[in-house]
């Protein structure tokens, strides 16, 4: 049946984009010399750096009312120790800030929208360069490309282009910036047609670790750096703006179809997912996500399967492709049609952590498979269920997640065309759990490592790969697993690292060529993402409020405005996502 409502503004944990951190096998020339940064004086930095920056730039510390929004993070486990925030109003300010930091031995970190997920960000202590004021987005006169600054959110690009009849490659979540995930490659719903986000770069304007500026980094200008920025970009530079390809929109609506199955249908569903992925070169229009978790609406004793399929085209085309899935008896199912900017609404289960949540302590393990090994997946399921029964608190949030994207656009490009190493891999997978206590985190960490080893076992001689944007900072995430086992790619990246960042300033991420050793403080920058709205998942009754573009808006006490949107899914109560970061949401607020 078709669900009549649009649903809430959720995003799946697959938007844990641009998570990068420390690895054990780090060459000596990638290690920062041990140093103790000076005590940061906010008035001193305001006095010395402030006059150098353009009008409307901001410098503030923890006592400023803007601090909570500026330092809000998706991941609360080992967060960075931000001591001062600088928000540049012009791209040219970024160079001045970095040069000032270098002269004064102040570690710096560049933030777009705060989705950095790796535990090793907790080693950072210093100055945050917040890109949120760099929000220019403009379609070119020939309608073949767009100019995007570093602080622009993916949802802004999606909506603006859709209204103009165009589309571009963005990640599957609309919460992060465009550039943060793109530096690691950038998987998304249109990659079957157009490849990764980074495959669509035309040129980039960058600031290097010494504060020098390079404009128009492209296949013609600084081609080696351009190559490195497409898949390993977190290691090399801060991207202040870029030019990206855009395309005429293929269709006005996307078809979506969500299923809930009992766990005994697991092998059938995984088998059909594998077949669909195998045919993705001739079916370049789909995206499919599978979650295995406890959904108490359906069962408190057995995990439930939730599969969400979207298709860039008509429902008739989509349902023909879905015939094998429709033949599997489901607990429940919903379908509908939406414009592209809203397709991520139904493609997030009601029990997922919401986009830009107030933050949580996560535990996890991630991998990138060439194939789904059904024998191994049975072992993983049995292990997952047994551990959740042993530690019932895990049932509240633990899940196994499988992402499947049509890959024709990715595999159409030469494997050597960019630093991104995983074009032959087909399934992004991860285990994730919210673990607010040490005991629960220990249980989740242990389970995650065992699941990772089983996925690795299933890959056989290929060895398990890890997508750099999903790395967490675990010891088993080796440089080779992140940047490729073929050898030549990692060697090329090492040489480029010596050329463009000899002082090893960019050191805050896993899969990072530099990595942090135990006890060593980070002393560099990392361009990652902060969500546009903070929120939490609540079950509430519909309040009396204004309706603004599908959102309910009302004033709540002294905390400001909250936005609410109704959920998709078979829930016994209404579910809403509440936001207290409405200014970033850019919606009119009326009392």
mmCIF file of C-alpha atoms in Angstrom, residues 45 159 187 194 245 366 433 555:
data_model
loop_
_atom_site.group_PDB
_atom_site.id
_atom_site.type_symbol
_atom_site.label_atom_id
_atom_site.label_comp_id
_atom_site.label_asym_id
_atom_site.label_seq_id
_atom_site.Cartn_x
_atom_site.Cartn_y
_atom_site.Cartn_z
ATOM 1 C CA UNK A 45 43.573 35.812 19.401
ATOM 2 C CA UNK A 159 16.796 21.568 -3.306
ATOM 3 C CA UNK A 187 28.815 7.500 -2.274
ATOM 4 C CA UNK A 194 27.401 9.806 -12.536
ATOM 5 C CA UNK A 245 29.297 18.932 -12.729
ATOM 6 C CA UNK A 366 32.702 -0.939 9.169
ATOM 7 C CA UNK A 433 25.353 0.737 18.521
ATOM 8 C CA UNK A 555 8.058 28.177 20.814
#
